[in-house]
DNA sequence: GAGGACATGTAATGTGTTACATGATTAA
DNA sequence: TTAATCATGTAACACATTACATGTCCTC
């Protein structure tokens, strides 16, 4: 794991910049914050924190639990915050495109059009659900985190999700219509 | 490499369904066809073809080159085509969200707003370029592949790119305006 | 007493890129 | 003669998920 340039360790530093946390906390927080555009598994989080601690970028404190297992709480050190800032300034790495729906759709002529139709239908429903989630999160954030100077940035990321999902819903509807037309032509023979 | 469910080997089968090809050809073809939503490196392609051949899903034929190295041309077998169809019918695997731009933007309060501004500006230009590429490809396809029964599916994938990039351009412009406003407030002190 | 949340972590496995090695041909 | 394109392939490494192991507390 490259500590300087890799997104994963720096994502951990970023989350710890919001406050001290355990590996378990981080996993929970991800699903409530950056979950719609980023994810990490325990297999990345626990060894990642260990390495960050060894490099002096985070500090570890053990809270003895009575009965329940010990909590290992990590917090950002000054060097850790510096490293996070350095990484934030680096150009964004270009993303490797990987969209399995489009891959299947591209080869859609190999199977019945209603196979593709079902895939697109599933994608439509996914993005309709996401739109609702975004609205709910935005509403909650504007109430509960109204004073946080980070709020504008959080809303920007949500706003991208909204734009993207709206576009996807529109595309799905267009594409469903086209697929139904293809099906009709195939059956009708016209 | 799971041959049945993995997207990578099935992407290879899909490309070979367009006609017999070598590993090198596949790499070239990807950049001209599914490149905007899928990619494979040689390190995946060559060993992948080997495994598909061992499983009887593709057939290998060696063309002796005079001077230049031998070409290993692979073609889809009947079982290969069957496997491809089976995979196409399987539900689309949910994608792991990973957007480094949003990750950096989420933690944007840690650095000057113009750091985020530059990232978003780069993203804007990227999608503007992609929009032009999509238009060019769509135009070419409608001319050169007018008779191909696969054309409607190819245009659908391009159309998604168009919808997505248009949405991204719109979001980038909104976000740039907000970031400039944040910068002004910071400097002006209001 | 069954199941879920809390809590940490490792090992096995899967997935993917990059750098390297080789060497001929062709165009600037 | 320098670089690019054609062409194949491997090895090393980087990155990531999943299943497993462990054990308590609390609720139904």
CSV table of C-alpha atoms (C1' of nucleotides) in Angstrom, one decimal:
chain,number,residue,atom,x,y,z
A,1,UNK,CA,0.0,0.0,0.0
A,2,UNK,CA,1.6,3.3,-1.1
A,3,UNK,CA,0.8,5.7,1.6
A,4,UNK,CA,1.5,8.9,-0.4
A,5,UNK,CA,-0.5,8.4,-3.6
A,6,UNK,CA,-3.0,5.6,-2.9
A,7,UNK,CA,-6.6,6.7,-2.5
A,8,UNK,CA,-7.4,4.0,0.1
A,9,UNK,CA,-5.0,5.1,2.9
A,10,UNK,CA,-5.8,8.7,2.2
A,11,UNK,CA,-9.5,8.0,2.4
A,12,UNK,CA,-8.8,6.6,5.9
A,13,UNK,CA,-6.9,9.8,6.8
A,14,UNK,CA,-9.8,11.9,5.5
A,15,UNK,CA,-12.3,10.1,7.6
A,16,UNK,CA,-10.1,10.4,10.7
A,17,UNK,CA,-9.9,14.2,10.0
A,18,UNK,CA,-13.6,14.2,11.1
A,19,UNK,CA,-12.6,12.9,14.5
A,20,UNK,CA,-11.0,9.9,16.3
A,21,UNK,CA,-12.4,6.6,15.4
A,22,UNK,CA,-12.0,2.8,15.4
A,23,UNK,CA,-11.8,0.6,12.3
A,24,UNK,CA,-15.3,-0.5,13.0
A,25,UNK,CA,-16.6,3.1,13.3
A,26,UNK,CA,-14.9,3.9,10.0
A,27,UNK,CA,-16.9,1.2,8.3
A,28,UNK,CA,-20.1,2.4,9.8
A,29,UNK,CA,-19.4,6.0,8.9
A,30,UNK,CA,-18.6,5.2,5.3
A,31,UNK,CA,-22.1,3.9,4.7
A,32,UNK,CA,-23.6,7.1,6.1
A,33,UNK,CA,-21.3,9.6,4.3
A,34,UNK,CA,-19.1,8.7,1.4
A,35,UNK,CA,-20.8,5.4,0.7
A,36,UNK,CA,-22.5,6.5,-2.5
A,37,UNK,CA,-19.1,7.1,-4.2
A,38,UNK,CA,-16.5,5.2,-2.1
A,39,UNK,CA,-16.2,2.0,-0.2
A,40,UNK,CA,-13.7,0.1,1.9
A,41,UNK,CA,-13.8,-3.4,3.3
A,42,UNK,CA,-12.5,-4.5,6.7
A,43,UNK,CA,-9.7,-6.3,4.9
A,44,UNK,CA,-8.5,-2.9,3.8
A,45,UNK,CA,-9.3,-0.8,6.8
A,46,UNK,CA,-7.7,-2.8,9.6
A,47,UNK,CA,-4.3,-3.5,7.9
A,48,UNK,CA,-4.5,0.0,6.5
A,49,UNK,CA,-4.8,1.7,9.9
A,50,UNK,CA,-1.9,-0.5,11.2
A,51,UNK,CA,0.4,0.7,8.4
A,52,UNK,CA,-0.7,4.4,8.9
A,53,UNK,CA,0.1,4.0,12.6
A,54,UNK,CA,3.6,2.5,11.8
A,55,UNK,CA,4.3,5.5,9.5
A,56,UNK,CA,3.3,7.9,12.3
A,57,UNK,CA,0.4,9.3,10.3
A,58,UNK,CA,-2.2,8.3,12.9
A,59,UNK,CA,-2.0,7.6,16.7
A,60,UNK,CA,-3.5,4.6,18.3
A,61,UNK,CA,-5.2,4.5,21.7
A,62,UNK,CA,-6.7,1.4,23.3
A,63,UNK,CA,-9.9,1.8,25.2
A,64,UNK,CA,-10.4,-1.2,27.6
A,65,UNK,CA,-13.9,-2.5,27.3
A,66,UNK,CA,-15.5,-4.3,30.2
A,67,UNK,CA,-16.7,-7.5,28.7
A,68,UNK,CA,-16.9,-6.3,25.1
A,69,UNK,CA,-13.6,-6.4,23.2
A,70,UNK,CA,-11.1,-3.5,23.4
A,71,UNK,CA,-11.7,-0.6,21.1
A,72,UNK,CA,-8.7,0.6,19.1
A,73,UNK,CA,-9.3,4.3,18.5
A,74,UNK,CA,-7.2,6.1,15.9
A,75,UNK,CA,-6.7,9.8,15.5
A,76,UNK,CA,-4.9,11.9,12.9
A,77,UNK,CA,-1.4,13.2,13.8
A,78,UNK,CA,0.0,16.5,12.5
A,79,UNK,CA,2.0,14.5,9.9
A,80,UNK,CA,-1.2,12.6,9.0
A,81,UNK,CA,-3.0,15.9,8.3
A,82,UNK,CA,-0.1,17.2,6.3
A,83,UNK,CA,-0.1,14.0,4.2
A,84,UNK,CA,-3.9,14.3,3.6
A,85,UNK,CA,-3.5,17.9,2.4
A,86,UNK,CA,-0.6,16.9,0.1
A,87,UNK,CA,-2.7,14.1,-1.4
A,88,UNK,CA,-5.8,16.4,-1.9
A,89,UNK,CA,-3.7,18.7,-4.0
A,90,UNK,CA,-2.5,15.9,-6.3
A,91,UNK,CA,-4.3,15.6,-9.6
A,92,UNK,CA,-7.3,13.2,-9.6
A,93,UNK,CA,-6.2,9.8,-11.0
A,94,UNK,CA,-8.1,9.0,-14.1
A,95,UNK,CA,-10.7,6.3,-13.5
A,96,UNK,CA,-10.7,3.0,-15.2
A,97,UNK,CA,-14.1,2.7,-16.9
A,98,UNK,CA,-16.0,-0.4,-15.9
A,99,UNK,CA,-19.7,-0.7,-16.4
A,100,UNK,CA,-21.0,-4.2,-16.6
A,101,UNK,CA,-24.5,-3.1,-17.6
A,102,UNK,CA,-23.1,-1.4,-20.7
A,103,UNK,CA,-20.9,-4.4,-21.5
A,104,UNK,CA,-24.0,-6.7,-21.5
A,105,UNK,CA,-26.0,-4.2,-23.5
A,106,UNK,CA,-23.3,-3.9,-26.1
A,107,UNK,CA,-23.6,-7.6,-26.8
A,108,UNK,CA,-27.4,-7.5,-26.5
A,109,UNK,CA,-28.0,-8.8,-30.0
A,110,UNK,CA,-26.8,-12.2,-28.8
A,111,UNK,CA,-29.9,-12.7,-26.7
A,112,UNK,CA,-33.6,-11.6,-26.7
A,113,UNK,CA,-34.2,-7.9,-26.3
A,114,UNK,CA,-36.1,-8.5,-23.1
A,115,UNK,CA,-33.0,-9.7,-21.4
A,116,UNK,CA,-31.5,-6.3,-22.0
A,117,UNK,CA,-34.8,-4.7,-21.0
A,118,UNK,CA,-34.7,-6.4,-17.6
A,119,UNK,CA,-31.2,-5.2,-17.0
A,120,UNK,CA,-32.1,-1.6,-17.9
A,121,UNK,CA,-35.2,-1.8,-15.8
A,122,UNK,CA,-33.1,-2.9,-12.8
A,123,UNK,CA,-30.8,0.1,-13.4
A,124,UNK,CA,-33.8,2.4,-13.6
A,125,UNK,CA,-35.1,1.3,-10.2
A,126,UNK,CA,-31.6,1.5,-8.7
A,127,UNK,CA,-31.3,5.1,-9.7
A,128,UNK,CA,-34.8,6.0,-8.6
A,129,UNK,CA,-34.0,4.6,-5.2
A,130,UNK,CA,-30.7,6.6,-5.1
A,131,UNK,CA,-32.5,9.8,-6.0
A,132,UNK,CA,-34.7,9.4,-2.9
A,133,UNK,CA,-31.7,8.6,-0.7
A,134,UNK,CA,-29.9,11.7,-1.9
A,135,UNK,CA,-32.8,14.0,-1.1
A,136,UNK,CA,-33.2,12.5,2.3
A,137,UNK,CA,-29.5,12.9,3.1
A,138,UNK,CA,-29.4,16.5,1.8
A,139,UNK,CA,-32.4,17.4,4.0
A,140,UNK,CA,-30.8,15.8,7.1
A,141,UNK,CA,-27.5,17.5,6.5
A,142,UNK,CA,-28.9,20.9,6.0
A,143,UNK,CA,-30.7,20.6,9.4
A,144,UNK,CA,-28.1,18.8,11.5
A,145,UNK,CA,-24.9,20.1,10.1
A,146,UNK,CA,-26.0,23.6,9.2
A,147,UNK,CA,-23.0,25.2,11.0
A,148,UNK,CA,-20.3,22.9,9.7
A,149,UNK,CA,-17.9,24.6,7.3
A,150,UNK,CA,-17.6,21.3,5.4
A,151,UNK,CA,-21.3,21.3,4.6
A,152,UNK,CA,-21.0,23.0,1.1
A,153,UNK,CA,-18.5,20.3,0.0
A,154,UNK,CA,-20.8,17.5,1.2
A,155,UNK,CA,-23.7,19.0,-0.6
A,156,UNK,CA,-21.6,19.2,-3.8
A,157,UNK,CA,-20.9,15.5,-3.8
A,158,UNK,CA,-24.6,14.7,-3.2
A,159,UNK,CA,-25.5,17.1,-6.0
A,160,UNK,CA,-23.3,15.1,-8.4
A,161,UNK,CA,-25.2,11.9,-7.4
A,162,UNK,CA,-28.5,13.7,-8.1
A,163,UNK,CA,-27.4,14.9,-11.6
A,164,UNK,CA,-26.0,11.5,-12.5
A,165,UNK,CA,-29.0,9.6,-11.3
A,166,UNK,CA,-31.4,11.9,-13.0
A,167,UNK,CA,-29.5,11.5,-16.3
A,168,UNK,CA,-29.5,7.7,-15.8
A,169,UNK,CA,-33.3,7.6,-15.2
A,170,UNK,CA,-33.8,9.6,-18.4
A,171,UNK,CA,-31.5,7.3,-20.4
A,172,UNK,CA,-33.2,4.2,-19.0
A,173,UNK,CA,-36.6,5.4,-20.0
A,174,UNK,CA,-35.4,6.2,-23.6
A,175,UNK,CA,-33.6,2.9,-23.8
A,176,UNK,CA,-36.5,0.9,-22.5
A,177,UNK,CA,-38.7,2.4,-25.2
A,178,UNK,CA,-36.2,1.5,-27.9
A,179,UNK,CA,-35.8,-2.1,-26.6
A,180,UNK,CA,-39.6,-2.5,-26.6
A,181,UNK,CA,-39.7,-1.3,-30.2
A,182,UNK,CA,-37.0,-3.8,-31.1
A,183,UNK,CA,-39.0,-6.6,-29.5
A,184,UNK,CA,-42.2,-5.6,-31.3
A,185,UNK,CA,-40.4,-5.5,-34.7
A,186,UNK,CA,-38.9,-8.9,-34.0
A,187,UNK,CA,-42.2,-10.5,-33.1
A,188,UNK,CA,-44.4,-8.6,-35.6
A,189,UNK,CA,-41.8,-9.2,-38.4
A,190,UNK,CA,-42.0,-5.6,-39.6
B,1,UNK,CA,-10.5,-16.4,-13.1
B,2,UNK,CA,-14.0,-17.7,-12.8
B,3,UNK,CA,-15.1,-18.5,-16.4
B,4,UNK,CA,-18.8,-18.5,-15.8
B,5,UNK,CA,-19.5,-15.4,-13.8
B,6,UNK,CA,-16.5,-13.1,-14.2
B,7,UNK,CA,-17.0,-10.2,-16.5
B,8,UNK,CA,-13.5,-10.2,-17.9
B,9,UNK,CA,-13.4,-13.6,-19.6
B,10,UNK,CA,-17.0,-13.0,-20.8
B,11,UNK,CA,-16.0,-9.7,-22.3
B,12,UNK,CA,-13.3,-11.6,-24.3
B,13,UNK,CA,-15.9,-14.0,-25.5
B,14,UNK,CA,-18.2,-11.1,-26.5
B,15,UNK,CA,-15.5,-9.4,-28.5
B,16,UNK,CA,-14.6,-12.7,-30.2
B,17,UNK,CA,-18.3,-13.0,-31.1
B,18,UNK,CA,-17.7,-10.1,-33.5
B,19,UNK,CA,-15.1,-12.2,-35.4
B,20,UNK,CA,-11.8,-14.2,-34.9
B,21,UNK,CA,-9.1,-12.1,-33.4
B,22,UNK,CA,-5.7,-12.2,-31.7
B,23,UNK,CA,-5.0,-10.8,-28.3
B,24,UNK,CA,-3.4,-7.8,-29.8
B,25,UNK,CA,-6.4,-7.2,-32.0
B,26,UNK,CA,-8.7,-7.4,-29.0
B,27,UNK,CA,-6.7,-4.6,-27.2
B,28,UNK,CA,-7.0,-2.4,-30.3
B,29,UNK,CA,-10.7,-3.2,-30.8
B,30,UNK,CA,-11.5,-2.3,-27.2
B,31,UNK,CA,-10.3,1.3,-27.6
B,32,UNK,CA,-12.4,1.7,-30.7
B,33,UNK,CA,-15.6,0.1,-29.3
B,34,UNK,CA,-16.2,-0.6,-25.6
B,35,UNK,CA,-13.3,1.6,-24.5
B,36,UNK,CA,-15.5,4.3,-22.9
B,37,UNK,CA,-17.1,1.8,-20.5
B,38,UNK,CA,-14.7,-1.1,-20.3
B,39,UNK,CA,-11.0,-1.9,-20.5
B,40,UNK,CA,-8.6,-4.8,-20.3
B,41,UNK,CA,-4.8,-4.9,-20.1
B,42,UNK,CA,-2.6,-7.4,-21.9
B,43,UNK,CA,-1.9,-9.0,-18.5
B,44,UNK,CA,-5.6,-10.0,-18.5
B,45,UNK,CA,-6.1,-10.7,-22.2
B,46,UNK,CA,-3.3,-13.1,-22.9
B,47,UNK,CA,-3.7,-15.4,-19.9
B,48,UNK,CA,-7.5,-15.1,-20.3
B,49,UNK,CA,-7.5,-16.4,-23.8
B,50,UNK,CA,-5.2,-19.2,-22.8
B,51,UNK,CA,-7.7,-20.3,-20.1
B,52,UNK,CA,-10.7,-19.9,-22.4
B,53,UNK,CA,-8.9,-22.2,-24.9
B,54,UNK,CA,-8.1,-24.8,-22.2
B,55,UNK,CA,-11.8,-24.8,-21.3
B,56,UNK,CA,-12.8,-25.2,-25.0
B,57,UNK,CA,-14.7,-22.0,-25.2
B,58,UNK,CA,-12.4,-20.6,-27.9
B,59,UNK,CA,-10.3,-22.2,-30.6
B,60,UNK,CA,-6.7,-21.2,-31.3
B,61,UNK,CA,-5.2,-21.1,-34.8
B,62,UNK,CA,-1.6,-20.0,-35.4
B,63,UNK,CA,-0.8,-17.9,-38.5
B,64,UNK,CA,2.9,-18.1,-39.3
B,65,UNK,CA,4.2,-14.7,-40.0
B,66,UNK,CA,7.2,-14.2,-42.4
B,67,UNK,CA,9.6,-12.2,-40.3
B,68,UNK,CA,7.0,-10.7,-38.0
B,69,UNK,CA,6.0,-12.9,-35.0
B,70,UNK,CA,3.3,-15.5,-35.3
B,71,UNK,CA,-0.3,-14.4,-34.9
B,72,UNK,CA,-2.4,-16.5,-32.5
B,73,UNK,CA,-5.9,-16.0,-33.8
B,74,UNK,CA,-8.8,-17.1,-31.5
B,75,UNK,CA,-12.4,-17.8,-32.5
B,76,UNK,CA,-15.5,-18.5,-30.5
B,77,UNK,CA,-16.6,-22.2,-30.3
B,78,UNK,CA,-20.2,-23.3,-30.0
B,79,UNK,CA,-19.7,-23.8,-26.2
B,80,UNK,CA,-18.1,-20.4,-26.0
B,81,UNK,CA,-21.2,-18.7,-27.6
B,82,UNK,CA,-23.4,-20.7,-25.2
B,83,UNK,CA,-21.4,-19.5,-22.2
B,84,UNK,CA,-21.6,-15.9,-23.5
B,85,UNK,CA,-25.4,-16.1,-23.7
B,86,UNK,CA,-25.7,-17.7,-20.3
B,87,UNK,CA,-23.6,-14.8,-18.8
B,88,UNK,CA,-25.6,-12.1,-20.6
B,89,UNK,CA,-28.8,-13.4,-19.0
B,90,UNK,CA,-27.3,-13.3,-15.5
B,91,UNK,CA,-28.2,-10.2,-13.4
B,92,UNK,CA,-25.8,-7.3,-13.7
B,93,UNK,CA,-23.3,-7.3,-10.7
B,94,UNK,CA,-23.7,-4.2,-8.6
B,95,UNK,CA,-20.8,-1.9,-9.1
B,96,UNK,CA,-18.5,-0.9,-6.3
B,97,UNK,CA,-18.6,2.9,-6.2
B,98,UNK,CA,-15.2,4.5,-6.5
B,99,UNK,CA,-14.9,8.1,-7.6
B,100,UNK,CA,-11.7,9.8,-6.5
B,101,UNK,CA,-12.8,13.2,-7.6
B,102,UNK,CA,-15.8,13.1,-5.2
B,103,UNK,CA,-13.6,11.7,-2.4
B,104,UNK,CA,-11.2,14.7,-2.7
B,105,UNK,CA,-14.1,17.1,-3.0
B,106,UNK,CA,-15.7,15.7,0.1
B,107,UNK,CA,-12.6,16.6,2.1
B,108,UNK,CA,-12.2,19.9,0.2
B,109,UNK,CA,-12.5,22.0,3.4
B,110,UNK,CA,-9.0,20.8,4.3
B,111,UNK,CA,-7.4,22.8,1.5
B,112,UNK,CA,-8.0,26.0,-0.4
B,113,UNK,CA,-11.3,26.0,-2.5
B,114,UNK,CA,-9.2,26.6,-5.7
B,115,UNK,CA,-7.7,23.1,-5.3
B,116,UNK,CA,-11.2,21.7,-5.6
B,117,UNK,CA,-11.9,24.1,-8.4
B,118,UNK,CA,-9.0,22.8,-10.5
B,119,UNK,CA,-10.1,19.2,-10.0
B,120,UNK,CA,-13.6,20.0,-11.1
B,121,UNK,CA,-12.3,22.1,-14.0
B,122,UNK,CA,-10.3,19.1,-15.2
B,123,UNK,CA,-13.4,16.9,-14.9
B,124,UNK,CA,-15.4,19.4,-16.9
B,125,UNK,CA,-12.9,19.4,-19.7
B,126,UNK,CA,-12.7,15.6,-19.7
B,127,UNK,CA,-16.5,15.3,-20.2
B,128,UNK,CA,-16.6,18.0,-22.9
B,129,UNK,CA,-14.0,16.0,-24.8
B,130,UNK,CA,-15.9,12.8,-24.3
B,131,UNK,CA,-19.1,14.4,-25.6
B,132,UNK,CA,-17.3,15.2,-28.9
B,133,UNK,CA,-15.9,11.7,-29.1
B,134,UNK,CA,-19.4,10.2,-28.7
B,135,UNK,CA,-20.8,12.3,-31.4
B,136,UNK,CA,-18.0,11.4,-33.8
B,137,UNK,CA,-18.4,7.7,-33.1
B,138,UNK,CA,-22.2,7.8,-33.4
B,139,UNK,CA,-21.9,9.5,-36.8
B,140,UNK,CA,-19.3,7.0,-38.0
B,141,UNK,CA,-21.3,4.0,-36.8
B,142,UNK,CA,-24.5,5.2,-38.5
B,143,UNK,CA,-22.7,5.4,-41.8
B,144,UNK,CA,-20.4,2.4,-41.8
B,145,UNK,CA,-22.4,-0.1,-39.8
B,146,UNK,CA,-25.9,0.9,-41.0
B,147,UNK,CA,-26.9,-2.7,-41.8
B,148,UNK,CA,-25.5,-4.4,-38.7
B,149,UNK,CA,-28.3,-5.7,-36.4
B,150,UNK,CA,-26.1,-4.9,-33.4
B,151,UNK,CA,-26.1,-1.2,-34.3
B,152,UNK,CA,-29.1,-0.2,-32.0
B,153,UNK,CA,-27.3,-1.8,-29.0
B,154,UNK,CA,-24.1,0.1,-29.8
B,155,UNK,CA,-25.9,3.3,-30.1
B,156,UNK,CA,-27.7,2.7,-26.7
B,157,UNK,CA,-24.3,2.5,-25.0
B,158,UNK,CA,-23.1,5.6,-26.7
B,159,UNK,CA,-26.3,7.4,-25.7
B,160,UNK,CA,-25.7,6.6,-22.0
B,161,UNK,CA,-22.3,8.2,-22.3
B,162,UNK,CA,-23.9,11.2,-23.8
B,163,UNK,CA,-26.5,11.5,-21.0
B,164,UNK,CA,-23.9,11.0,-18.4
B,165,UNK,CA,-21.4,13.5,-19.8
B,166,UNK,CA,-24.0,16.1,-20.3
B,167,UNK,CA,-25.1,15.7,-16.7
B,168,UNK,CA,-21.5,15.9,-15.6
B,169,UNK,CA,-20.8,19.1,-17.6
B,170,UNK,CA,-23.9,20.7,-16.0
B,171,UNK,CA,-22.8,19.6,-12.5
B,172,UNK,CA,-19.3,20.9,-13.0
B,173,UNK,CA,-20.5,24.3,-14.0
B,174,UNK,CA,-22.8,24.6,-11.0
B,175,UNK,CA,-20.0,23.4,-8.7
B,176,UNK,CA,-17.4,25.7,-10.2
B,177,UNK,CA,-19.8,28.6,-9.5
B,178,UNK,CA,-20.2,27.5,-5.9
B,179,UNK,CA,-16.5,27.0,-5.4
B,180,UNK,CA,-15.8,30.5,-6.7
B,181,UNK,CA,-18.4,31.9,-4.3
B,182,UNK,CA,-16.7,30.1,-1.4
B,183,UNK,CA,-13.3,31.6,-2.5
B,184,UNK,CA,-14.7,35.1,-2.7
B,185,UNK,CA,-16.3,34.8,0.7
B,186,UNK,CA,-13.1,33.6,2.2
B,187,UNK,CA,-11.0,36.4,0.8
B,188,UNK,CA,-13.6,39.1,1.1
B,189,UNK,CA,-14.4,38.0,4.6
B,190,UNK,CA,-18.2,38.4,4.2
C,1,DG,C1',-31.9,-19.9,23.0
C,2,DA,C1',-31.5,-17.6,18.5
C,3,DG,C1',-30.1,-13.8,16.2
C,4,DG,C1',-28.0,-9.5,15.7
C,5,DA,C1',-25.0,-5.7,17.0
C,6,DC,C1',-20.5,-4.8,18.8
C,7,DA,C1',-15.5,-5.4,17.8
C,8,DT,C1',-11.0,-7.0,16.0
C,9,DG,C1',-8.4,-9.2,13.0
C,10,DT,C1',-6.1,-12.8,9.5
C,11,DA,C1',-5.8,-15.9,5.5
C,12,DA,C1',-7.1,-17.3,1.2
C,13,DT,C1',-8.3,-15.9,-2.9
C,14,DG,C1',-9.5,-13.1,-6.6
C,15,DT,C1',-8.6,-9.3,-9.8
C,16,DG,C1',-5.8,-6.2,-12.3
C,17,DT,C1',-1.8,-3.2,-13.8
C,18,DT,C1',2.9,-2.3,-15.0
C,19,DA,C1',7.3,-3.3,-16.2
C,20,DC,C1',10.0,-6.2,-18.6
C,21,DA,C1',11.8,-9.3,-22.3
C,22,DT,C1',12.1,-10.2,-27.3
C,23,DG,C1',12.7,-8.9,-32.0
C,24,DA,C1',11.2,-7.7,-36.8
C,25,DT,C1',9.5,-4.0,-39.9
C,26,DT,C1',8.6,0.6,-41.4
C,27,DA,C1',8.4,5.6,-41.5
C,28,DA,C1',10.5,10.1,-40.2
D,1,DT,C1',19.3,6.2,-36.4
D,2,DT,C1',15.6,6.8,-33.8
D,3,DA,C1',11.1,5.9,-32.8
D,4,DA,C1',6.8,3.8,-33.5
D,5,DT,C1',4.0,-0.2,-34.7
D,6,DC,C1',3.4,-5.0,-34.8
D,7,DA,C1',3.1,-9.1,-31.7
D,8,DT,C1',3.4,-12.3,-27.8
D,9,DG,C1',3.9,-13.3,-23.4
D,10,DT,C1',5.5,-13.6,-18.1
D,11,DA,C1',6.6,-11.9,-13.4
D,12,DA,C1',6.2,-8.9,-9.9
D,13,DC,C1',3.5,-6.3,-7.6
D,14,DA,C1',-0.7,-3.7,-6.1
D,15,DC,C1',-5.2,-3.7,-4.7
D,16,DA,C1',-9.5,-5.6,-2.8
D,17,DT,C1',-13.2,-8.9,-1.2
D,18,DT,C1',-14.8,-12.8,1.4
D,19,DA,C1',-14.8,-16.2,4.6
D,20,DC,C1',-13.4,-17.4,8.8
D,21,DA,C1',-12.1,-17.2,13.9
D,22,DT,C1',-13.3,-15.3,18.4
D,23,DG,C1',-16.3,-13.8,22.0
D,24,DT,C1',-19.7,-10.6,24.7
D,25,DC,C1',-23.9,-8.3,25.4
D,26,DC,C1',-28.7,-7.4,24.5
D,27,DT,C1',-33.2,-8.1,22.7
D,28,DC,C1',-37.1,-11.0,21.1
